[in-house]
C-alpha positions as a printed NumPy array, in Angstrom:
array([[  6.347,  65.775,  17.078],
       [  4.809,  66.559,  20.467],
       [  2.26 ,  69.304,  21.133],
       [  2.158,  71.123,  24.454],
       [  1.131,  74.461,  25.921],
       [  3.626,  76.858,  27.493],
       [  2.257,  79.969,  29.212],
       [ -0.972,  79.659,  27.236],
       [  0.704,  79.251,  23.85 ],
       [  0.642,  76.037,  21.857],
       [  3.978,  74.748,  20.591],
       [  5.123,  71.679,  18.633],
       [  8.597,  70.261,  19.135],
       [ 10.354,  66.987,  18.293],
       [  9.786,  64.145,  20.748],
       [ 12.67 ,  64.043,  23.224],
       [ 12.967,  67.824,  23.452],
       [ 13.11 ,  69.386,  26.912],
       [ 10.749,  71.995,  28.316],
       [ 13.665,  74.461,  28.145],
       [ 14.061,  73.873,  24.399],
       [ 10.309,  74.037,  23.791],
       [  9.993,  77.323,  25.651],
       [ 12.55 ,  78.985,  23.371],
       [ 10.262,  78.258,  20.407],
       [  7.646,  80.568,  21.93 ],
       [ 10.24 ,  83.205,  22.872],
       [ 10.304,  82.307,  26.553],
       [ 13.816,  82.211,  28.02 ],
       [ 13.726,  80.152,  31.193],
       [ 16.679,  81.157,  33.414],
       [ 19.444,  78.598,  33.97 ],
       [ 22.683,  78.487,  35.921],
       [ 24.124,  74.971,  35.915],
       [ 22.786,  73.95 ,  32.492],
       [ 25.272,  73.831,  29.605],
       [ 24.034,  72.334,  26.351],
       [ 27.427,  72.163,  24.628],
       [ 28.807,  69.587,  27.065],
       [ 25.563,  67.712,  27.674],
       [ 25.353,  69.037,  31.221],
       [ 21.716,  69.041,  32.306],
       [ 21.763,  67.7  ,  35.855],
       [ 19.268,  70.27 ,  37.15 ],
       [ 21.512,  70.879,  40.154],
       [ 20.86 ,  74.584,  40.616],
       [ 17.044,  74.419,  40.255],
       [ 16.889,  77.917,  38.809],
       [ 15.015,  76.586,  35.759],
       [ 12.046,  75.152,  37.667],
       [  8.562,  75.418,  36.156],
       [  5.034,  74.27 ,  37.022],
       [  3.542,  71.382,  35.052],
       [ -0.197,  70.927,  35.358],
       [ -1.051,  67.732,  37.196],
       [  2.32 ,  67.454,  38.944],
       [  2.595,  68.293,  42.61 ],
       [  6.202,  69.49 ,  42.607],
       [  8.129,  71.885,  40.383],
       [ 10.197,  70.251,  37.623],
       [ 13.527,  71.372,  36.153],
       [ 13.036,  72.558,  32.594],
       [ 16.598,  71.749,  31.458],
       [ 16.21 ,  67.974,  31.768],
       [ 12.451,  67.276,  31.778],
       [ 11.294,  65.901,  28.409],
       [  8.082,  67.24 ,  26.92 ],
       [  4.962,  65.076,  26.759],
       [  1.887,  65.222,  24.544],
       [ -0.683,  67.626,  25.973],
       [  1.618,  68.897,  28.71 ],
       [  0.648,  72.304,  30.155],
       [  3.605,  74.298,  31.46 ],
       [  3.659,  77.576,  33.371],
       [  7.012,  79.355,  33.637],
       [  6.117,  82.651,  35.307],
       [  3.64 ,  82.092,  38.15 ],
       [  4.102,  83.836,  41.533],
       [  5.114,  80.504,  43.097],
       [  7.737,  79.832,  40.388],
       [  9.178,  83.335,  40.688],
       [  9.367,  83.104,  44.465],
       [ 10.992,  79.652,  44.378],
       [ 13.635,  80.816,  41.886],
       [ 14.297,  83.933,  43.922],
       [ 14.675,  81.922,  47.135],
       [ 17.081,  79.531,  45.425],
       [ 19.152,  82.448,  44.16 ],
       [ 19.246,  84.012,  47.621],
       [ 20.411,  80.725,  49.148],
       [ 23.217,  80.519,  46.576],
       [ 24.168,  84.155,  47.21 ],
       [ 24.128,  83.607,  50.97 ],
       [ 26.975,  81.145,  50.546],
       [ 28.818,  83.149,  47.922],
       [ 31.493,  85.741,  48.739],
       [ 30.15 ,  89.193,  47.914],
       [ 33.366,  90.275,  46.184],
       [ 31.924,  91.258,  42.819],
       [ 34.011,  94.429,  42.261],
       [ 37.288,  92.511,  42.735],
       [ 36.259,  89.231,  41.099],
       [ 37.795,  88.358,  37.694],
       [ 34.296,  87.612,  36.409],
       [ 32.798,  90.951,  37.475],
       [ 30.514,  92.13 ,  34.678],
       [ 30.581,  88.725,  32.995],
       [ 29.174,  86.466,  35.696],
       [ 26.063,  84.355,  35.244],
       [ 25.167,  84.514,  38.941],
       [ 25.571,  88.287,  38.999],
       [ 23.4  ,  88.592,  35.895],
       [ 20.643,  86.47 ,  37.417],
       [ 20.69 ,  88.498,  40.639],
       [ 20.167,  91.614,  38.527],
       [ 17.476,  89.92 ,  36.425],
       [ 15.524,  88.954,  39.553],
       [ 16.024,  92.395,  41.104],
       [ 17.563,  90.947,  44.258],
       [ 18.507,  93.74 ,  46.656],
       [ 18.975,  91.777,  49.859],
       [ 19.754,  88.227,  50.94 ],
       [ 17.565,  86.942,  53.761],
       [ 19.683,  83.956,  54.756],
       [ 22.897,  83.627,  56.803],
       [ 26.08 ,  82.092,  55.393],
       [ 26.476,  78.487,  56.517],
       [ 29.345,  77.171,  54.382],
       [ 32.823,  77.035,  55.839],
       [ 35.746,  78.889,  54.25 ],
       [ 38.184,  77.026,  52.008],
       [ 41.728,  78.   ,  51.006],
       [ 42.274,  79.268,  47.471],
       [ 44.311,  76.799,  45.374],
       [ 46.919,  78.766,  43.436],
       [ 49.391,  75.897,  43.164],
       [ 49.307,  75.528,  39.381],
       [ 50.941,  77.789,  36.806],
       [ 47.882,  78.502,  34.698],
       [ 44.696,  77.919,  36.716],
       [ 43.534,  79.284,  40.075],
       [ 40.632,  77.718,  41.949],
       [ 38.589,  79.501,  44.616],
       [ 36.234,  76.912,  46.207],
       [ 34.488,  79.666,  48.178],
       [ 32.896,  80.959,  44.983],
       [ 31.861,  77.53 ,  43.749],
       [ 28.082,  77.155,  43.382],
       [ 28.319,  73.361,  42.891],
       [ 26.893,  73.53 ,  39.355],
       [ 29.277,  70.677,  38.399],
       [ 30.027,  72.045,  34.929],
       [ 33.758,  71.697,  35.609],
       [ 33.246,  68.069,  36.671],
       [ 31.421,  67.289,  33.425],
       [ 33.803,  69.03 ,  31.037],
       [ 36.888,  67.567,  32.732],
       [ 35.469,  64.046,  32.999],
       [ 33.385,  63.657,  29.847],
       [ 34.874,  66.056,  27.271],
       [ 38.557,  66.018,  28.245],
       [ 38.577,  62.64 ,  30.069],
       [ 41.143,  63.96 ,  32.545],
       [ 38.865,  63.66 ,  35.574],
       [ 40.46 ,  65.979,  38.097],
       [ 37.252,  67.21 ,  39.787],
       [ 34.605,  65.327,  41.736],
       [ 31.54 ,  65.995,  43.875],
       [ 32.407,  65.61 ,  47.558],
       [ 30.748,  66.003,  50.966],
       [ 32.314,  68.232,  53.621],
       [ 30.518,  68.615,  56.941],
       [ 27.401,  67.237,  55.278],
       [ 27.481,  69.789,  52.459],
       [ 28.084,  69.118,  48.763],
       [ 31.174,  70.751,  47.276],
       [ 33.262,  70.276,  44.132],
       [ 36.714,  69.115,  45.172],
       [ 39.906,  67.674,  43.716],
       [ 40.252,  63.903,  43.533],
       [ 42.732,  62.809,  46.167],
       [ 42.297,  66.125,  48.008],
       [ 45.632,  67.398,  46.746],
       [ 46.555,  70.755,  45.191],
       [ 45.686,  71.097,  41.505],
       [ 49.393,  71.099,  40.586],
       [ 49.726,  67.573,  41.993],
       [ 47.062,  66.063,  39.724],
       [ 46.753,  64.994,  36.079],
       [ 45.403,  68.475,  35.259],
       [ 46.685,  69.482,  31.818],
       [ 46.002,  73.193,  32.448],
       [ 43.669,  73.384,  29.431],
       [ 41.329,  75.78 ,  31.221],
       [ 38.124,  74.311,  29.829],
       [ 36.858,  74.261,  33.434],
       [ 37.456,  78.022,  33.664],
       [ 35.699,  78.512,  30.338],
       [ 32.488,  76.827,  31.54 ],
       [ 32.481,  78.009,  35.176],
       [ 29.539,  80.429,  35.507],
       [ 31.193,  82.405,  38.31 ],
       [ 34.731,  83.209,  39.473],
       [ 35.472,  79.854,  41.107],
       [ 38.015,  78.849,  38.415],
       [ 40.015,  81.395,  36.455],
       [ 43.333,  82.014,  34.744],
       [ 46.324,  83.233,  36.747],
       [ 46.642,  86.93 ,  35.983],
       [ 50.203,  87.874,  35.   ],
       [ 49.479,  91.371,  33.716],
       [ 51.371,  93.046,  36.587],
       [ 54.587,  91.341,  35.427],
       [ 54.07 ,  92.77 ,  31.949],
       [ 53.27 ,  96.276,  33.229],
       [ 56.473,  96.136,  35.31 ],
       [ 58.566,  95.071,  32.304],
       [ 57.064,  97.827,  30.141],
       [ 58.015, 100.374,  32.812],
       [ 61.6  ,  99.091,  33.107],
       [ 63.934, 101.203,  30.924],
       [ 66.47 ,  98.362,  30.869],
       [ 64.06 ,  95.887,  29.302],
       [ 63.457,  95.484,  25.563],
       [ 59.912,  94.132,  25.706],
       [ 58.804,  92.024,  22.757],
       [ 55.326,  90.56 ,  22.244],
       [ 53.904,  87.874,  19.956],
       [ 50.218,  87.239,  19.18 ],
       [ 48.755,  83.801,  18.43 ],
       [ 46.639,  83.115,  15.329],
       [ 43.434,  82.395,  17.273],
       [ 43.629,  85.675,  19.199],
       [ 43.283,  87.624,  15.932],
       [ 39.632,  86.618,  15.532],
       [ 38.526,  86.433,  19.173],
       [ 39.712,  89.398,  21.21 ],
       [ 37.35 ,  91.786,  19.429],
       [ 34.476,  90.114,  21.294],
       [ 35.678,  91.772,  24.502],
       [ 35.072,  95.165,  22.878],
       [ 31.663,  94.58 ,  21.328],
       [ 32.879,  93.522,  17.889],
       [ 31.033,  90.697,  16.068],
       [ 32.245,  87.159,  16.769],
       [ 34.909,  86.1  ,  14.254],
       [ 35.991,  89.656,  13.38 ],
       [ 39.613,  89.843,  12.242],
       [ 41.07 ,  92.416,  14.641],
       [ 44.75 ,  91.769,  13.871],
       [ 45.632,  95.339,  12.89 ],
       [ 43.899,  96.757,  15.959],
       [ 45.717,  94.307,  18.234],
       [ 49.035,  95.537,  16.842],
       [ 47.968,  99.169,  17.307],
       [ 46.882,  98.5  ,  20.902],
       [ 50.126,  96.709,  21.771],
       [ 52.16 ,  99.564,  20.284],
       [ 50.249, 102.045,  22.423],
       [ 50.812,  99.909,  25.5  ],
       [ 54.525, 100.464,  24.962],
       [ 55.938,  97.225,  23.531],
       [ 59.272,  97.703,  21.763],
       [ 58.595,  95.105,  19.063],
       [ 55.423,  93.319,  18.   ],
       [ 55.747,  89.976,  16.221],
       [ 53.262,  87.588,  14.652],
       [ 53.138,  84.026,  16.001],
       [ 51.935,  83.134,  12.486],
       [ 55.598,  83.549,  11.494],
       [ 56.737,  80.89 ,  13.963],
       [ 53.752,  78.725,  12.999],
       [ 55.259,  78.756,   9.513],
       [ 58.611,  77.883,  11.084],
       [ 56.929,  74.99 ,  12.886],
       [ 55.541,  73.685,   9.604],
       [ 58.993,  73.785,   7.987],
       [ 60.486,  71.778,  10.825],
       [ 57.546,  69.452,  11.522],
       [ 56.849,  68.775,   7.837],
       [ 60.529,  67.973,   7.261],
       [ 60.54 ,  65.713,  10.312],
       [ 57.504,  63.846,   8.978],
       [ 59.111,  63.315,   5.568],
       [ 62.3  ,  62.098,   7.266],
       [ 60.362,  59.632,   9.425],
       [ 58.521,  58.293,   6.37 ],
       [ 61.703,  57.971,   4.315],
       [ 63.937,  56.562,   7.067],
       [ 61.481,  54.338,   8.922],
       [ 60.999,  56.557,  11.952],
       [ 58.24 ,  56.172,  14.538],
       [ 54.838,  56.643,  12.893],
       [ 52.263,  58.029,  13.099],
       [ 53.882,  61.316,  14.06 ],
       [ 51.881,  63.47 ,  16.496],
       [ 51.704,  67.249,  16.325],
       [ 53.29 ,  69.009,  19.287],
       [ 51.963,  72.573,  19.278],
       [ 49.159,  72.097,  21.833],
       [ 50.698,  71.985,  25.334],
       [ 47.649,  70.546,  27.086],
       [ 47.753,  67.587,  24.679],
       [ 51.464,  67.06 ,  25.359],
       [ 50.913,  67.039,  29.137],
       [ 47.928,  64.698,  28.654],
       [ 50.171,  62.241,  26.804],
       [ 52.915,  62.557,  29.426],
       [ 50.417,  61.588,  32.147],
       [ 48.161,  59.023,  30.485],
       [ 50.208,  57.572,  27.585],
       [ 53.915,  58.096,  28.374],
       [ 54.767,  54.999,  26.324],
       [ 53.574,  56.873,  23.2  ],
       [ 55.91 ,  59.859,  23.681],
       [ 58.219,  58.701,  20.819],
       [ 55.355,  59.462,  18.419],
       [ 55.367,  63.182,  19.31 ],
       [ 57.158,  65.513,  16.925],
       [ 60.244,  66.929,  18.592],
       [ 59.256,  70.399,  17.338],
       [ 58.437,  73.031,  19.902],
       [ 55.192,  74.938,  19.579],
       [ 55.163,  78.226,  17.611],
       [ 55.211,  80.162,  20.894],
       [ 58.301,  78.347,  22.09 ],
       [ 60.06 ,  78.661,  18.741],
       [ 59.678,  82.426,  18.588],
       [ 61.068,  82.847,  22.112],
       [ 64.603,  81.515,  21.495],
       [ 64.735,  82.94 ,  17.96 ],
       [ 63.98 ,  86.374,  19.415],
       [ 66.61 ,  86.039,  22.14 ],
       [ 69.302,  84.85 ,  19.709],
       [ 68.857,  85.901,  16.066],
       [ 66.835,  89.061,  16.765],
       [ 68.974,  90.088,  19.767],
       [ 72.126,  89.74 ,  17.641],
       [ 70.659,  91.818,  14.808],
       [ 69.633,  94.547,  17.255],
       [ 72.795,  94.427,  19.341],
       [ 70.836,  93.507,  22.466],
       [ 71.932,  91.457,  25.455],
       [ 69.503,  88.48 ,  25.591],
       [ 69.098,  88.954,  29.342],
       [ 67.462,  92.326,  28.628],
       [ 65.003,  90.926,  26.064],
       [ 61.635,  90.239,  27.699],
       [ 59.307,  88.066,  25.623],
       [ 55.532,  88.195,  26.166],
       [ 53.065,  85.889,  24.375],
       [ 49.389,  86.625,  23.838],
       [ 47.762,  83.216,  23.678],
       [ 44.247,  81.707,  23.646],
       [ 45.418,  79.156,  26.149],
       [ 46.056,  78.74 ,  29.877],
       [ 48.254,  75.676,  29.225],
       [ 50.718,  77.949,  27.409],
       [ 51.622,  79.387,  30.81 ],
       [ 52.667,  75.91 ,  31.922],
       [ 54.525,  75.302,  28.655],
       [ 56.574,  78.499,  28.95 ],
       [ 57.58 ,  77.538,  32.498],
       [ 58.9  ,  74.09 ,  31.516],
       [ 62.567,  73.834,  32.6  ],
       [ 63.648,  72.622,  29.141],
       [ 62.392,  75.84 ,  27.491],
       [ 65.683,  77.709,  27.884],
       [ 67.36 ,  77.144,  24.534],
       [ 68.46 ,  80.785,  24.411],
       [ 70.261,  80.464,  27.736],
       [ 67.375,  82.27 ,  29.429],
       [ 63.682,  81.513,  29.84 ],
       [ 62.6  ,  81.679,  26.204],
       [ 59.141,  83.138,  26.912],
       [ 58.979,  85.238,  30.062],
       [ 55.218,  85.769,  30.435],
       [ 52.155,  84.315,  28.755],
       [ 48.935,  86.332,  28.776],
       [ 45.598,  84.916,  27.7  ],
       [ 43.24 ,  86.769,  25.377],
       [ 41.248,  87.805,  28.445],
       [ 44.305,  89.241,  30.197],
       [ 45.277,  91.323,  27.167],
       [ 41.69 ,  92.552,  26.967],
       [ 41.953,  93.737,  30.566],
       [ 45.255,  95.531,  29.885],
       [ 43.725,  97.361,  26.93 ],
       [ 40.801,  98.44 ,  29.122],
       [ 43.109,  99.589,  31.928],
       [ 44.982, 101.736,  29.394],
       [ 41.708, 103.338,  28.309],
       [ 42.149, 102.439,  24.646],
       [ 39.119, 102.602,  22.345],
       [ 40.006,  99.259,  20.779],
       [ 37.223,  98.99 ,  18.2  ],
       [ 38.163, 102.362,  16.704],
       [ 41.94 , 101.976,  16.65 ],
       [ 43.569, 102.149,  13.199],
       [ 44.937,  98.936,  11.711],
       [ 48.719,  98.745,  12.031],
       [ 51.36 ,  96.255,  10.86 ],
       [ 53.685,  93.917,  12.73 ],
       [ 57.391,  94.655,  13.045],
       [ 60.265,  93.033,  11.166],
       [ 61.901,  90.563,  11.08 ],
       [ 59.064,  88.327,  12.363],
       [ 56.077,  90.26 ,  11.091],
       [ 55.114,  88.198,   8.06 ],
       [ 52.864,  85.205,   8.563],
       [ 51.02 ,  83.133,   5.996],
       [ 47.499,  81.797,   5.777],
       [ 48.976,  78.427,   6.714],
       [ 50.158,  79.91 ,  10.   ],
       [ 46.803,  81.609,  10.543],
       [ 44.781,  78.4  ,  10.323],
       [ 46.763,  76.934,  13.247],
       [ 44.013,  78.542,  15.333],
       [ 41.327,  76.076,  14.176],
       [ 41.068,  72.326,  14.551],
       [ 42.615,  70.724,  11.452],
       [ 44.626,  73.84 ,  10.709],
       [ 48.047,  72.485,  11.638],
       [ 47.419,  69.413,   9.524],
       [ 46.234,  71.449,   6.54 ],
       [ 49.205,  73.815,   6.814],
       [ 51.6  ,  70.851,   6.995],
       [ 50.035,  69.171,   3.964],
       [ 50.272,  72.368,   1.902],
       [ 54.029,  72.451,   2.481],
       [ 54.86 ,  68.734,   2.679],
       [ 53.228,  68.082,  -0.683],
       [ 55.208,  70.765,  -2.5  ],
       [ 58.503,  69.954,  -0.748],
       [ 58.13 ,  66.239,  -1.531],
       [ 56.851,  66.489,  -5.094],
       [ 58.292,  69.766,  -6.349],
       [ 54.833,  70.453,  -7.782],
       [ 52.238,  73.093,  -7.002],
       [ 49.23 ,  71.862,  -5.091],
       [ 46.253,  71.49 ,  -7.434],
       [ 43.879,  72.365,  -4.571],
       [ 45.036,  74.468,  -1.634],
       [ 42.129,  73.901,   0.761],
       [ 42.015,  70.528,   2.537],
       [ 38.36 ,  70.749,   3.521],
       [ 38.358,  67.128,   4.738],
       [ 40.182,  68.154,   7.943],
       [ 38.022,  71.212,   8.616],
       [ 34.926,  71.522,  10.782],
       [ 33.752,  70.508,  14.235],
       [ 33.543,  66.748,  13.728],
       [ 35.448,  65.142,  16.607],
       [ 37.772,  62.994,  14.486],
       [ 38.508,  63.68 ,  10.8  ],
       [ 40.793,  62.042,   8.281],
       [ 42.318,  62.705,   4.872],
       [ 44.9  ,  61.294,   2.489],
       [ 47.376,  62.929,   0.095],
       [ 49.744,  61.435,  -2.461],
       [ 53.383,  62.424,  -1.864],
       [ 55.458,  61.135,  -4.764],
       [ 53.715,  57.799,  -4.851],
       [ 53.322,  57.426,  -1.099],
       [ 49.774,  57.863,   0.139],
       [ 50.084,  59.777,   3.4  ],
       [ 47.092,  59.168,   5.668],
       [ 46.328,  61.701,   8.371],
       [ 43.943,  62.051,  11.319],
       [ 42.719,  65.115,  13.193],
       [ 41.191,  65.16 ,  16.691],
       [ 40.102,  68.012,  18.916],
       [ 39.148,  67.67 ,  22.561],
       [ 41.113,  65.201,  24.667],
       [ 38.254,  62.703,  24.789],
       [ 38.64 ,  62.251,  21.043],
       [ 42.419,  62.106,  21.446],
       [ 42.033,  59.326,  24.009],
       [ 39.931,  57.316,  21.527],
       [ 42.745,  57.567,  18.964],
       [ 45.436,  56.635,  21.495],
       [ 43.521,  53.512,  22.488],
       [ 43.166,  52.558,  18.818],
       [ 46.883,  53.136,  18.283],
       [ 47.743,  50.904,  21.241],
       [ 45.432,  48.238,  19.798],
       [ 47.33 ,  48.355,  16.505],
       [ 44.471,  49.869,  14.514],
       [ 46.331,  52.981,  13.254],
       [ 49.477,  51.419,  11.831],
       [ 48.607,  52.639,   8.318],
       [ 48.458,  56.303,   9.358],
       [ 51.369,  58.727,   9.152],
       [ 50.385,  61.951,  10.906],
       [ 47.944,  62.823,  13.71 ],
       [ 47.002,  66.334,  14.756],
       [ 45.569,  66.776,  18.231],
       [ 44.218,  70.025,  19.632],
       [ 43.47 ,  69.984,  23.362],
       [ 40.383,  72.168,  23.235],
       [ 37.122,  71.614,  21.351],
       [ 37.333,  73.575,  18.109],
       [ 41.072,  74.05 ,  18.516],
       [ 42.727,  77.197,  19.837],
       [ 39.69 ,  79.338,  19.009],
       [ 38.066,  77.451,  21.912],
       [ 41.063,  77.712,  24.22 ],
       [ 40.707,  78.073,  27.972],
       [ 41.911,  81.686,  27.883],
       [ 39.466,  82.914,  25.268],
       [ 36.588,  85.366,  25.803],
       [ 33.602,  84.03 ,  27.746],
       [ 31.143,  82.711,  26.65 ],
       [ 32.621,  80.206,  24.226],
       [ 29.821,  78.026,  22.825],
       [ 29.736,  75.671,  19.829],
       [ 28.076,  78.364,  17.745],
       [ 30.716,  80.901,  18.747],
       [ 33.494,  78.415,  17.966],
       [ 32.095,  77.922,  14.46 ],
       [ 31.948,  81.675,  13.854],
       [ 35.534,  82.092,  15.05 ],
       [ 36.675,  79.275,  12.752],
       [ 34.961,  81.013,   9.823],
       [ 36.936,  84.138,  10.708],
       [ 40.18 ,  82.117,  10.718],
       [ 39.627,  80.788,   7.191],
       [ 38.471,  84.169,   5.909],
       [ 41.763,  85.706,   7.054],
       [ 43.669,  82.801,   5.471],
       [ 42.122,  83.626,   2.088],
       [ 43.104,  87.291,   2.296],
       [ 46.783,  86.917,   3.18 ],
       [ 49.317,  87.37 ,   0.33 ],
       [ 51.097,  84.08 ,   1.176],
       [ 49.159,  80.924,   2.056],
       [ 51.961,  78.335,   2.279],
       [ 54.615,  78.35 ,   4.986],
       [ 57.527,  77.657,   2.659],
       [ 56.635,  80.725,   0.571],
       [ 57.014,  83.131,   3.505],
       [ 59.947,  85.442,   2.565],
       [ 60.886,  85.974,   6.239],
       [ 61.071,  82.198,   6.712],
       [ 63.379,  81.896,   3.713],
       [ 65.566,  84.662,   5.107],
       [ 65.976,  83.204,   8.605],
       [ 67.052,  79.862,   7.14 ],
       [ 69.454,  81.61 ,   4.781],
       [ 70.937,  83.89 ,   7.452],
       [ 70.765,  81.798,  10.613],
       [ 69.2  ,  78.333,  10.695],
       [ 70.701,  76.979,   7.426],
       [ 67.93 ,  74.448,   6.735],
       [ 65.111,  72.544,   8.469],
       [ 66.411,  69.949,  10.966],
       [ 69.882,  71.5  ,  10.945],
       [ 72.041,  71.389,  14.082],
       [ 71.1  ,  75.005,  14.874],
       [ 67.374,  74.388,  14.424],
       [ 67.539,  71.256,  16.59 ],
       [ 69.306,  73.282,  19.253],
       [ 66.716,  76.083,  19.308],
       [ 63.484,  74.722,  17.872],
       [ 63.229,  71.123,  19.091],
       [ 62.777,  69.579,  22.53 ],
       [ 62.109,  66.416,  24.529],
       [ 59.172,  65.417,  26.718],
       [ 58.73 ,  64.158,  30.268],
       [ 56.98 ,  60.882,  31.206],
       [ 54.909,  61.911,  34.214],
       [ 52.544,  59.008,  34.849],
       [ 49.282,  59.24 ,  36.763],
       [ 48.988,  61.67 ,  39.663],
       [ 48.722,  62.007,  42.561],
       [ 51.45 ,  59.441,  43.011],
       [ 50.506,  56.579,  45.296],
       [ 52.729,  56.329,  48.361]])
């Protein structure tokens, strides 16, 4: 332990702690802007967190300065306050003053600091040149003019996701964050995961807003507008309306969507169950017939695009199953349209997803099994939140309402898709009982739960020990892919990969902020909802039984392959060298 004095108060903290961490122990919150503990980003670039240390001539940055025995720190002297204020003014001088029209208005760290420091004027002229907005990609928009060069996006993309799209550059002698190769974002290895948008403190990176397309469809009397809601959204969207983190707001989501005017409201948990039926059957077939193993899960589109870019030679390992979103699209435009007597061209499918990469997935050219684009528009949790606010709905006080038939029943297995390890656990619940004909002695596979980067488990399926791995965050996925290439994973059968840390509850389209603590609370909400649902295994879902009986025949049938399975595209590294 190290003893020091902060603003006249003695504090003891473990050796290696920073001044920022020590200050919190005496209830002093030193302001920060670039600092982000969850991704190990403490470069001190913004210099908002400066403090005075007795005996040192210059200010030091509290976020990355380790404490020392006997250190005397002052965080609130006139000189410190003036230096922080000047730094903020310099940042604001080079920042577009577009707060009312910015997607981060009201939830912007720079805006909050300006209010905290009571800044009413900026004394400095703008000196940075203007840059074009990059709206080339399907899911992510980048406005370099709002970038404050905090480098959070660089760190999360390089160190957490290991994609490495962003880099620090110099333009006219000034530091900026740019794209490697100086190409549009769409021409890079970007997997559209949106983790950069999730950590950006301002509005420099944000999701493409497609709400106008949905409003237009809702107003079109010729459109039958259907919506589906992802498992992770159930326990996250309430945060946008002041509800505690992890609150199950499923019934209120349904009520809000009904009031917005959707003609039918379906649960993506249903198609998650459908995914388990198909993916679990595919796994058993690969094991029994000597197929390519280990089989990879395929429901996380950022992970699929990552593999297409960085490990195209491993594509045969990916399950051919579409994601739950992309299964419900063609089922709605075929089976449901037939039952309702609707022309598929008039059925407009909207997905509410935690994920910016889902926008890219829906736009893939192969996602037209129904003869039309299977999912017309994908909205993130944040976009739906904005629609609800535009409509003036008092979300937190809406009554709980139920989904519509025939895709309104989802199981706990479908629900846990929203957390890392959830797809694996759901698959094991069903694969075990399909393979053995016995009831699982223990339903909860706790070995694959939690925030550990890579987890593993084993289950006996009729004498065959099936070994599984779970990874979340693409950095962890890369570690597994390298081990697989080195021949170290030949004894494993099934690997689940979720693109985002924590799984879909930490998706790039989720409410901001999304910290490790918030992820853990959301995951707790996921498993709490799982426990409360009447069905907890995909194969026990009565609506799943009915669609196979009436339409799909059986898992891996010709019809299911036609509608529910797909192929992938080797992309290689980008930008392509000429």
